[in-house]
Coordinates of C-alpha atoms in Angstrom, one line a residue:
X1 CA 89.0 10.5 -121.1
X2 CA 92.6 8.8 -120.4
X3 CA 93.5 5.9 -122.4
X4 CA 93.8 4.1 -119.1
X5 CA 90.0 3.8 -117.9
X6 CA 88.5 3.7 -121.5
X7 CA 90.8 0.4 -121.9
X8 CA 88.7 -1.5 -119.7
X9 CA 85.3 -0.7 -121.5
X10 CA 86.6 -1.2 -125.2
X11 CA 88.7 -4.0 -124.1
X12 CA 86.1 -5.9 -122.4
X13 CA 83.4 -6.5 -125.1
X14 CA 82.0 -9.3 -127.1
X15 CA 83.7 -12.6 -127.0
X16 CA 86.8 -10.9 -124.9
X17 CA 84.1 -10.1 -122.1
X18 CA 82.5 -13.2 -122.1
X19 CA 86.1 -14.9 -121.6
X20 CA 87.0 -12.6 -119.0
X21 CA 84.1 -13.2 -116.9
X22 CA 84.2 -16.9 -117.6
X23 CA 87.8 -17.4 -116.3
X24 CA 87.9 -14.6 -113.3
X25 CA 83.9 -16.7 -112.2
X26 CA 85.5 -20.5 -113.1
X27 CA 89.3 -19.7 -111.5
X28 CA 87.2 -18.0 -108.0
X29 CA 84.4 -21.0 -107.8
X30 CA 87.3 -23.7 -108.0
X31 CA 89.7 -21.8 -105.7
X32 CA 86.4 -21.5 -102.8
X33 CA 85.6 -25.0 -104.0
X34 CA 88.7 -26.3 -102.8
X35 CA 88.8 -24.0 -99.7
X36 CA 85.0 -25.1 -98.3
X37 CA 85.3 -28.4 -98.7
X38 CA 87.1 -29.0 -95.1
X39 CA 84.0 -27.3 -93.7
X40 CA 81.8 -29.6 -95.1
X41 CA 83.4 -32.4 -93.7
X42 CA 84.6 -31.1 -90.4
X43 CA 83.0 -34.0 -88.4
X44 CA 84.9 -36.3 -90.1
X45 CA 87.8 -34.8 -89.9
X46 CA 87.8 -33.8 -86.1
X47 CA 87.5 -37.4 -85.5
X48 CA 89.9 -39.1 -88.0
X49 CA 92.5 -36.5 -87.5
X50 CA 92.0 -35.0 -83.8
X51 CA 90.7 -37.9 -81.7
X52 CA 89.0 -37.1 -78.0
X53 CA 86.8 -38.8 -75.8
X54 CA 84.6 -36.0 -76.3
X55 CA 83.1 -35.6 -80.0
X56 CA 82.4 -31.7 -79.4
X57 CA 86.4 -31.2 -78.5
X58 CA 86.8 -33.1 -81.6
X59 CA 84.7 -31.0 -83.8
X60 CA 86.0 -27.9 -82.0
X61 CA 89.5 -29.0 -83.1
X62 CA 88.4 -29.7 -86.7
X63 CA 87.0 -26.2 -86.5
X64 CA 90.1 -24.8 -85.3
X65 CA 92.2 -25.6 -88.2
X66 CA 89.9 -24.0 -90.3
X67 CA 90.4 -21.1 -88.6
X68 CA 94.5 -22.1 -88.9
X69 CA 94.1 -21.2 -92.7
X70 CA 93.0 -17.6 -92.0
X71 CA 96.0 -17.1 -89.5
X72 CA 98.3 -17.2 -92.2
X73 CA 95.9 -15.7 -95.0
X74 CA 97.6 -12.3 -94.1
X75 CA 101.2 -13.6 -95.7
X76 CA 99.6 -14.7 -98.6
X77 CA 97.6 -11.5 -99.3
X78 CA 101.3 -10.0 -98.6
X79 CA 103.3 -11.8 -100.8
X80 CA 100.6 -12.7 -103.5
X81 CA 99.1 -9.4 -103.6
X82 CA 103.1 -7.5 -103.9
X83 CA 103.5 -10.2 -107.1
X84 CA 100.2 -9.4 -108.1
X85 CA 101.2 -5.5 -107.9
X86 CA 104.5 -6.1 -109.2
X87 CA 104.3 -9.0 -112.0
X88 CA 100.5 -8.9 -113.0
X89 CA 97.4 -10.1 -111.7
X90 CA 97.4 -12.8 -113.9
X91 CA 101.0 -14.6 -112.6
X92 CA 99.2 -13.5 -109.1
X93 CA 96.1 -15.8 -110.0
X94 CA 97.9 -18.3 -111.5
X95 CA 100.0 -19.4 -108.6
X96 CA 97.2 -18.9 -106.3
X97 CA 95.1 -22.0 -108.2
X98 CA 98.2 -24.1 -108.0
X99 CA 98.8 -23.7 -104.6
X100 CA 95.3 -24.5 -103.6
X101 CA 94.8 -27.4 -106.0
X102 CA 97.5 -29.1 -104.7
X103 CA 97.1 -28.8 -101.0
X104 CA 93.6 -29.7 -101.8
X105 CA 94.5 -32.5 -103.4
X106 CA 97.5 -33.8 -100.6
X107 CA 94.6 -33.3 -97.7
X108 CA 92.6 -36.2 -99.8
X109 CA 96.2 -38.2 -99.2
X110 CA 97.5 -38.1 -95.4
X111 CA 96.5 -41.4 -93.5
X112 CA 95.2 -40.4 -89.9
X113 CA 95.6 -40.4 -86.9
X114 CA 95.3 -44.1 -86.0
X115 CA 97.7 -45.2 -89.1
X116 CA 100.6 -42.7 -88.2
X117 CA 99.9 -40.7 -84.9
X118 CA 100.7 -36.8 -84.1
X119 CA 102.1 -36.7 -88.0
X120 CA 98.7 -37.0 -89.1
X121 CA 96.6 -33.6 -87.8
X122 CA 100.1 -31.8 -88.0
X123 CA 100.0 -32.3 -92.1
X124 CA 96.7 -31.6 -91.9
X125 CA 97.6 -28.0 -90.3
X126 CA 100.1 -27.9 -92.6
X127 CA 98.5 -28.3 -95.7
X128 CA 95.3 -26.1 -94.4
X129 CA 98.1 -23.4 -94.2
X130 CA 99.0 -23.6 -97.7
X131 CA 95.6 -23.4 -98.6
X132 CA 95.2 -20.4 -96.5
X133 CA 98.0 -18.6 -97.9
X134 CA 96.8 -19.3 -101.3
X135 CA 93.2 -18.0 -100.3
X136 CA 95.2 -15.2 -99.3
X137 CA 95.5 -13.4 -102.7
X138 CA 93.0 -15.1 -104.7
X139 CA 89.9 -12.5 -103.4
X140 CA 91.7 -9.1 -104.3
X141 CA 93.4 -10.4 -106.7
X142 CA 90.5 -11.8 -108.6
X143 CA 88.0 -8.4 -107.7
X144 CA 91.5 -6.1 -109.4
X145 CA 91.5 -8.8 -112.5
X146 CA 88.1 -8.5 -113.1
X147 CA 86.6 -5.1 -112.4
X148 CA 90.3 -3.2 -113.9
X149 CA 88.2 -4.6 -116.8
X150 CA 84.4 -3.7 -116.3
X151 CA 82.9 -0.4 -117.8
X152 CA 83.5 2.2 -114.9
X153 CA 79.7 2.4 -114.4
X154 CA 78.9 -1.5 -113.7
X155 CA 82.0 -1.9 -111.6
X156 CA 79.2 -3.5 -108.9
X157 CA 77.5 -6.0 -111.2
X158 CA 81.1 -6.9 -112.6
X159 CA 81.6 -7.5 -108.7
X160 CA 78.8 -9.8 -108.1
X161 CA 80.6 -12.1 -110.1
X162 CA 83.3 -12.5 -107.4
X163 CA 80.8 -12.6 -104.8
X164 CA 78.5 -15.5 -106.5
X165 CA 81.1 -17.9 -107.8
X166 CA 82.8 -17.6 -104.0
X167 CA 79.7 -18.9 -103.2
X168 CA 78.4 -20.9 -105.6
X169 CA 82.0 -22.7 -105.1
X170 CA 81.0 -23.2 -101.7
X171 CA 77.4 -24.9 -103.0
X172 CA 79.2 -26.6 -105.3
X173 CA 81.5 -28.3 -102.2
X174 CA 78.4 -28.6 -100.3
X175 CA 76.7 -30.6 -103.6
X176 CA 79.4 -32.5 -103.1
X177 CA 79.7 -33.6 -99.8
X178 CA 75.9 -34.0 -100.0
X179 CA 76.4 -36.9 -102.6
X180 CA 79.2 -38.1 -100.5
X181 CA 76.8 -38.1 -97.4
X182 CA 73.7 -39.7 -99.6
X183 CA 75.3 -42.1 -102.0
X184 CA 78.3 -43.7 -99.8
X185 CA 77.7 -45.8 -96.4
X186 CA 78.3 -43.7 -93.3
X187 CA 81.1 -46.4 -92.6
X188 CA 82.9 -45.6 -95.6
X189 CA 82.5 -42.0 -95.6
X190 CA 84.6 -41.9 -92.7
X191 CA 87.1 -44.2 -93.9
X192 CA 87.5 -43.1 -98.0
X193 CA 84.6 -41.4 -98.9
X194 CA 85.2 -38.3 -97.6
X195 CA 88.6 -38.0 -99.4
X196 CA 87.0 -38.2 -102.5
X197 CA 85.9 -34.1 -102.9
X198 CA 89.3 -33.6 -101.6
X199 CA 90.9 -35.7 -104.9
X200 CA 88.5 -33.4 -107.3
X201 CA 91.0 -30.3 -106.9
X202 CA 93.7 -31.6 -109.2
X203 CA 91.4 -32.0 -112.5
X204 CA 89.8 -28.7 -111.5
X205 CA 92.4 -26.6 -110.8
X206 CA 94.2 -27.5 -114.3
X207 CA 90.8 -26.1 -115.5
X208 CA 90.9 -22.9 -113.8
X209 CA 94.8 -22.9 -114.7
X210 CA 94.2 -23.4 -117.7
X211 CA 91.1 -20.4 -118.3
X212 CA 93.2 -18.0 -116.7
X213 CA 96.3 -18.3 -118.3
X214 CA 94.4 -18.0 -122.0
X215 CA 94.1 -14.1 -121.1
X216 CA 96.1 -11.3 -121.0
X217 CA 96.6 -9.4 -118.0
X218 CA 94.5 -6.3 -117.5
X219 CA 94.2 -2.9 -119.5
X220 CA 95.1 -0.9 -116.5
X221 CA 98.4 -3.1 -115.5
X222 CA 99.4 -2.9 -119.2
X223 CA 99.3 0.5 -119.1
X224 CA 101.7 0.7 -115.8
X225 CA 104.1 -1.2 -117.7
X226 CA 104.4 0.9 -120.5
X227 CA 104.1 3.5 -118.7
X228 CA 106.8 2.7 -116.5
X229 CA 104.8 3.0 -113.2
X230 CA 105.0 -0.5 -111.7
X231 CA 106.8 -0.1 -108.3
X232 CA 109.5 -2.4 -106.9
X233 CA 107.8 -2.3 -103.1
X234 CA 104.3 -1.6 -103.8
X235 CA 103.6 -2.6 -99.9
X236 CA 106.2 0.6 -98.5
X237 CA 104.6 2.6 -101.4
X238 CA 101.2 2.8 -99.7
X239 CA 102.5 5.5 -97.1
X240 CA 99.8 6.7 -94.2
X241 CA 96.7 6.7 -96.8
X242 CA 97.3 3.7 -97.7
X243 CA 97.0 2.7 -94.2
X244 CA 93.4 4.3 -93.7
X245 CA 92.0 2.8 -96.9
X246 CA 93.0 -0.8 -94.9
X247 CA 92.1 0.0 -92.5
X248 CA 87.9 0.8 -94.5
X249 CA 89.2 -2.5 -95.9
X250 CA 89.5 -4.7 -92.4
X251 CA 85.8 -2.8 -91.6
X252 CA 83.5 -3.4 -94.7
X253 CA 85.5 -7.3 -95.0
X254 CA 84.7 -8.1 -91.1
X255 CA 81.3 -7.7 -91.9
X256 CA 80.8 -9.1 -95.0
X257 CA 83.5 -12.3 -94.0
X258 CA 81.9 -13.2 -90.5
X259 CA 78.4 -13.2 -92.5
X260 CA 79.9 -15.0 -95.3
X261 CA 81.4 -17.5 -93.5
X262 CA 78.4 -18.0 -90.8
X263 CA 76.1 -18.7 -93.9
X264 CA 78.7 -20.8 -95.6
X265 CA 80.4 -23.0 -93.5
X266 CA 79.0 -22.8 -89.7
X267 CA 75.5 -23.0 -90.5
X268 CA 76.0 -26.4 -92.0
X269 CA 77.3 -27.5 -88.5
X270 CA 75.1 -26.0 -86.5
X271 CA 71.6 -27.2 -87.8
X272 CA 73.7 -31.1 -87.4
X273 CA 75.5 -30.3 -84.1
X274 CA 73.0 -28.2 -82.3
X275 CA 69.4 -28.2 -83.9
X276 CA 70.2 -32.2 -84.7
X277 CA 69.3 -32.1 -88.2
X278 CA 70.8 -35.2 -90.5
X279 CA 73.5 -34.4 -92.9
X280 CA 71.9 -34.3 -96.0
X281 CA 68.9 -31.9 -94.5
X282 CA 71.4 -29.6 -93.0
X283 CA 73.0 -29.6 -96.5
X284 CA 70.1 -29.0 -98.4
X285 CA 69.2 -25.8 -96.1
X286 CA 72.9 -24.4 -96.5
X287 CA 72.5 -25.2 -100.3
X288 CA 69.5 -23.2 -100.5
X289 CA 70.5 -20.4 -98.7
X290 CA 73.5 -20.2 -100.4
X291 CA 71.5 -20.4 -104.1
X292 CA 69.3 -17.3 -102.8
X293 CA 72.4 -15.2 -101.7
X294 CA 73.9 -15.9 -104.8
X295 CA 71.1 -14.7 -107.2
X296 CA 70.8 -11.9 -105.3
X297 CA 74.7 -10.7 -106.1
X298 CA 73.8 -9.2 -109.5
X299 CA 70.9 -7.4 -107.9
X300 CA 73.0 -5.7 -105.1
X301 CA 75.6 -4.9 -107.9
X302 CA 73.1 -3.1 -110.1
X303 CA 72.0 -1.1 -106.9
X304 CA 75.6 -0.2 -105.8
X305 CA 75.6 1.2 -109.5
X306 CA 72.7 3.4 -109.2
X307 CA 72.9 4.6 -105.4
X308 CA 76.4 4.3 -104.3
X309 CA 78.7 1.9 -102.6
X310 CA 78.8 3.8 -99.5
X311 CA 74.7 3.7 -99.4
X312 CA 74.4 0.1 -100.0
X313 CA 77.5 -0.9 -98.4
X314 CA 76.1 0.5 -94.7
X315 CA 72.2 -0.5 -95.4
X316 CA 73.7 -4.5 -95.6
X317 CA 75.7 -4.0 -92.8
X318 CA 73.0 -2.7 -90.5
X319 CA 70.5 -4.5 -91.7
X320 CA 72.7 -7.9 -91.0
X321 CA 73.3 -6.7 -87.6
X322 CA 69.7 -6.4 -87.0
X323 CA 68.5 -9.6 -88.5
X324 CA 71.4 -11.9 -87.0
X325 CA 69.0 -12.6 -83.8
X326 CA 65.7 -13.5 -85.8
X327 CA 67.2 -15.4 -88.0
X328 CA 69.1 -17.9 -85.8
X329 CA 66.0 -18.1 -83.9
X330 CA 64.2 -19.1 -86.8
X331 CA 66.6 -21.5 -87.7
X332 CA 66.7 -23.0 -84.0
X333 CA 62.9 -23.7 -85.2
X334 CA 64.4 -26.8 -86.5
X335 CA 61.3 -26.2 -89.3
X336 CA 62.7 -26.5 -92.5
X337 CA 60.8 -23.7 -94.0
X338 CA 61.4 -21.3 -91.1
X339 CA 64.8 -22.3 -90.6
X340 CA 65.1 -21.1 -94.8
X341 CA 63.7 -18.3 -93.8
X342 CA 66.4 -17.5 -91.4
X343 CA 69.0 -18.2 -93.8
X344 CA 67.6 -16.2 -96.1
X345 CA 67.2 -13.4 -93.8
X346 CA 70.7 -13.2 -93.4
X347 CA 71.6 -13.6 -97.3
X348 CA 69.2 -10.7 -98.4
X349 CA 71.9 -8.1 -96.1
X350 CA 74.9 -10.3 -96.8
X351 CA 75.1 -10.0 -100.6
X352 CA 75.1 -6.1 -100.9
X353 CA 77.7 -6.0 -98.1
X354 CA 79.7 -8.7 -100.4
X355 CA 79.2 -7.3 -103.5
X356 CA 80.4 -3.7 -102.4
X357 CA 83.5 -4.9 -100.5
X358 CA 84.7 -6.2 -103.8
X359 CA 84.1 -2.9 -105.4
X360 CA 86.0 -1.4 -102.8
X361 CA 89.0 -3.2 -103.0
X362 CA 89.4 -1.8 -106.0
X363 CA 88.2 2.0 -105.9
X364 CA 89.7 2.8 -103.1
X365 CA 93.5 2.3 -104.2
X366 CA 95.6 3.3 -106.9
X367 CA 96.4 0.8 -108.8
X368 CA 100.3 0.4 -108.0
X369 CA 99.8 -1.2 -104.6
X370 CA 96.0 -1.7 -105.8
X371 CA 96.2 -5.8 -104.9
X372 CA 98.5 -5.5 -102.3
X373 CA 96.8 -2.6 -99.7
X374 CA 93.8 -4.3 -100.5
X375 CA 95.0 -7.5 -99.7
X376 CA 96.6 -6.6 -96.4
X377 CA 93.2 -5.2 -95.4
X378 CA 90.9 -8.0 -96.4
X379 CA 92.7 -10.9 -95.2
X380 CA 93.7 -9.3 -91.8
X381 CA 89.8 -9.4 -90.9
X382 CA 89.5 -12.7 -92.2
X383 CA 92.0 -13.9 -90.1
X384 CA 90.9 -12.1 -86.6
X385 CA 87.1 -11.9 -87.5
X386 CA 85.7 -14.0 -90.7
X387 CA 87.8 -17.4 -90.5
X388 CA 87.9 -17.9 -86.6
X389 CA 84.0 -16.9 -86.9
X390 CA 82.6 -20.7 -87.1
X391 CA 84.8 -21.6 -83.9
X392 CA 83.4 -18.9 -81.9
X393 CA 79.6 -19.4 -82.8
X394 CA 80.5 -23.5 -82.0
X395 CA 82.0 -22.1 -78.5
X396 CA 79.4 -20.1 -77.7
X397 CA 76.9 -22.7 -77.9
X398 CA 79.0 -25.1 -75.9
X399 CA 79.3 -22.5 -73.4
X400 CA 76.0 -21.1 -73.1
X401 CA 73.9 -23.4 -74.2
X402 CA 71.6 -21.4 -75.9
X403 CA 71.3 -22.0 -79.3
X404 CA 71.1 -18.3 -80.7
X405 CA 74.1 -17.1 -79.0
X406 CA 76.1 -17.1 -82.3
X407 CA 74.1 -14.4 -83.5
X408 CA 75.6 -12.2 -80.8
X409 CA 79.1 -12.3 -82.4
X410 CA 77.6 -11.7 -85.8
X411 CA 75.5 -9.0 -84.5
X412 CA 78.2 -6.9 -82.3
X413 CA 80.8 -7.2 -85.6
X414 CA 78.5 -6.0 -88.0
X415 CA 76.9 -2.9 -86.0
X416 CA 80.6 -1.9 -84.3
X417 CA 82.4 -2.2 -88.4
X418 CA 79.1 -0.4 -89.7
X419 CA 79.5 2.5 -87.5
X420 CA 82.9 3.2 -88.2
X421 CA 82.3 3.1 -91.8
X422 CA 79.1 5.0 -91.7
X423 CA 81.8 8.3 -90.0
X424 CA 84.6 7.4 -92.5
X425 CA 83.3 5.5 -95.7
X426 CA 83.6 7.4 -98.9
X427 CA 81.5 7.0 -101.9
X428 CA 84.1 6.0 -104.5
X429 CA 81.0 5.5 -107.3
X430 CA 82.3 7.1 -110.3
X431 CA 85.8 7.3 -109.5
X432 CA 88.2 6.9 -112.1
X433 CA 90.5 4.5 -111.5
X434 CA 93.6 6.9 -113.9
X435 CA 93.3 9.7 -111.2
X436 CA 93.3 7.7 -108.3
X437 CA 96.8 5.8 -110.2
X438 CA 98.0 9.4 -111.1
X439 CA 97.2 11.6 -107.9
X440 CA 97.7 9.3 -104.7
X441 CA 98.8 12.1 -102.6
X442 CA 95.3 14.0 -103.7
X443 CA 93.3 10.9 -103.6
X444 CA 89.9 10.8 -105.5
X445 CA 88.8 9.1 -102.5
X446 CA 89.4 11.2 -99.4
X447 CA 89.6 9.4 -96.1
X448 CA 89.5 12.7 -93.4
X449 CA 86.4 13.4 -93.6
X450 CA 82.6 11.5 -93.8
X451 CA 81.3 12.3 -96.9
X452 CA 77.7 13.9 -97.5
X453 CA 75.2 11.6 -98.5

């Protein structure tokens, strides 16, 4: 066994693995804290900062600059993910929680629209694209940290961790904004109150700085140093396989993103905007759904480590195709327990997909331009399918009218990116991340043809 993959396993142990997990889950829940908290208050936003005689236009506009982040989410995965390649994952991570904690933080500060005109939702775009390019290399870069230093057989339970906190960040937001919404009058949620999540990134972020930077950089970047390995252009270094291991990447994350992001961040709005719930009930809903999905990250982990990721990555893809239509019609119920139900529905397929795209990220590239292929790939389909997905569910309602039409979009992605990976995914379970470093050109994880089950 090379020195490189038993690292990780004698490396991480005792208190070393407890501080490992406790910075790569506390740095990712504070970075998706920071990003979801614009979702949360959307409403507010689209009429403080994008005024229209029509409140839908409003909200649609809100909606769009949410979607602005992920435009520019590719550059960030580019440029974050080369540094992460070429000066460590850590200084990678590090800069990512800066970035987003102060962006965060400035959003809290711009006056609106009424006080200062067109400057207003322009710094808002602005500062939404700083946040996006941060986003940009926190997800790969955070999986590489963490799973470079898991035991190579619980590589998918290391991964849940990546997958909860991003959520759990997002129910911590939504705690948030449902305090917000309970404990301040709706007059002065829309004139301070909603700032105040918003002001919470500076004290958090010098947390998660702080976690992160009390580590040393991975066993298996270490070892590229000393072994002379790390590559000046990791990017021009990934050469045509390189380009079909994105390419699994933009498949397995347009699934697992538009799913993410439906559950996170749209479902909020639509059980307000379209089913009519209150605030606080439509938080509640998306809180509970998103505690379900979370607990059940570990246990799609664990089964990625027994069957396969290939196996469980295509079962929660299909299976979340297939269930996108029942469950927004449960949730158009407008019962709370059915409308659960739905949300759940969708969370039982989402978390295996989740779980197994951050496995992926790592398995399937050497770990030279590990950070920065995977980066490339994953924020591409965030930016044309998982971030603009909460714009085009809103659309579709306000064009159709019907209620459950979101679920089309969710259900078309997730059965077009399942097929494609169920004629080229590989199983990567097992693979050992020193031969796929050592032996690009013969890749550990072939990519010409489907694999046998």
């Amino acid at each position: 066994m090379s020195s490189l993959h038993s690292a990780p396993e004698g490396t991480a142990a005792g208190g070393t693995t407890r501080r490992i997990v406790a910075a790569s889950a506390a740095g990712n829940l504070l970075e998706w804290f920071d990003f979801a908290i614009y979702g949360f208050f959307a409403v507010y936003i689209g009429e403080l900062y994008f005024p229209s005689d029509s409140s839908t236009s409003s909200l649609l506009a809100a909606l769009a600059v949410f979607g602005v982040a992920f435009a520019v989410r590719p550059a960030g995965g580019f440029v974050l993910g080369r540094f992460a390649d070429r000066a460590g994952r850590r200084p990678a991570l590090t800069l990512s929680v800066l970035f987003m904690g102060a962006s965060t933080a400035l959003i809290a500060c711009v006056p609106t629209y009424g006080t200062i005109g067109v400057a207003a939702p322009v710094l808002i775009v602005l500062l939404r694209c700083v946040q996006g390019f941060s986003a940009g290399g926190e997800y790969a870069g955070a999986a590489a940290f963490l799973i470079e230093y898991a035991p190579s057989n619980r590589r998918g339970l290391w991964s849940s961790v990546i997958s909860a906190t991003a959520a759990l960040g997002v129910l911590v937001a939504g705690l948030t904004a449902l305090a917000v919404t309970t404990w301040v009058p709706e007059s002065q949620i829309e004139t301070w109150g909603w700032r105040l999540p918003f002001l919470l990134a500076a004290p958090l972020s010098v947390i998660g700085l702080y976690m992160r930077l009390k580590l040393e950089d991975t066993p298996v970047y270490r070892e590229l140093e000393q072994k002379q390995q790390v590559v000046h252009n990791p990017v021009r270094k990934l050469g045509r396989q390189g380009l079909s291991r994105m390419a699994l990447v933009f498949a397995s994350t347009a699934i697992a993103g538009l799913g993410f992001y439906y559950l996170a961040v749209y479902v909020v709005t639509h059980l307000t905007t379209v089913i009519g719930w209150g605030k606080p009930e439509a938080l509640l809903a998306t809180i509970g759904g998103l505690s379900i999905y979370s607990l059940l990250c570990p246990l799609a982990g664990t089964i990625g480590d027994r069957i396969g990721r290939r196996k469980t990555m295509i079962v929660g893809g299909v299976g979340l195709g297939l269930v996108a239509i029942p469950s927004f019609l449960l949730i158009g119920t407008g019962n709370s327990a059915l409308s659960l139900t739905g949300l759940v529905l969708i969370a039982i397929f989402e978390a295996p997909v989740n779980v197994m795209l951050g496995v992926l990220l790592v398995e399937l590239f050497p770990a030279h331009t590990r950070v920065s292929g995977a980066s490339i790939g994953f924020n591409l389909a965030q930016a044309m399918i998982g971030g603009p997905g909460p714009l085009v569910a809103a659309a579709l309602v306000a064009s159709t009218g019907i209620a459950a039409s979101p679920a089309f979009y969710l259900t078309g992605v997730a059965l077009l990116a399942s097929a494609v990976l169920v004629r080229y995914l590989p199983e990567t379970l097992g693979t050992n991340l020193a031969e796929v470093q050592a032996e690009e050109s013969s890749s550990a994880v072939p990519l010409t043809a489907q694999p046998t089950a």
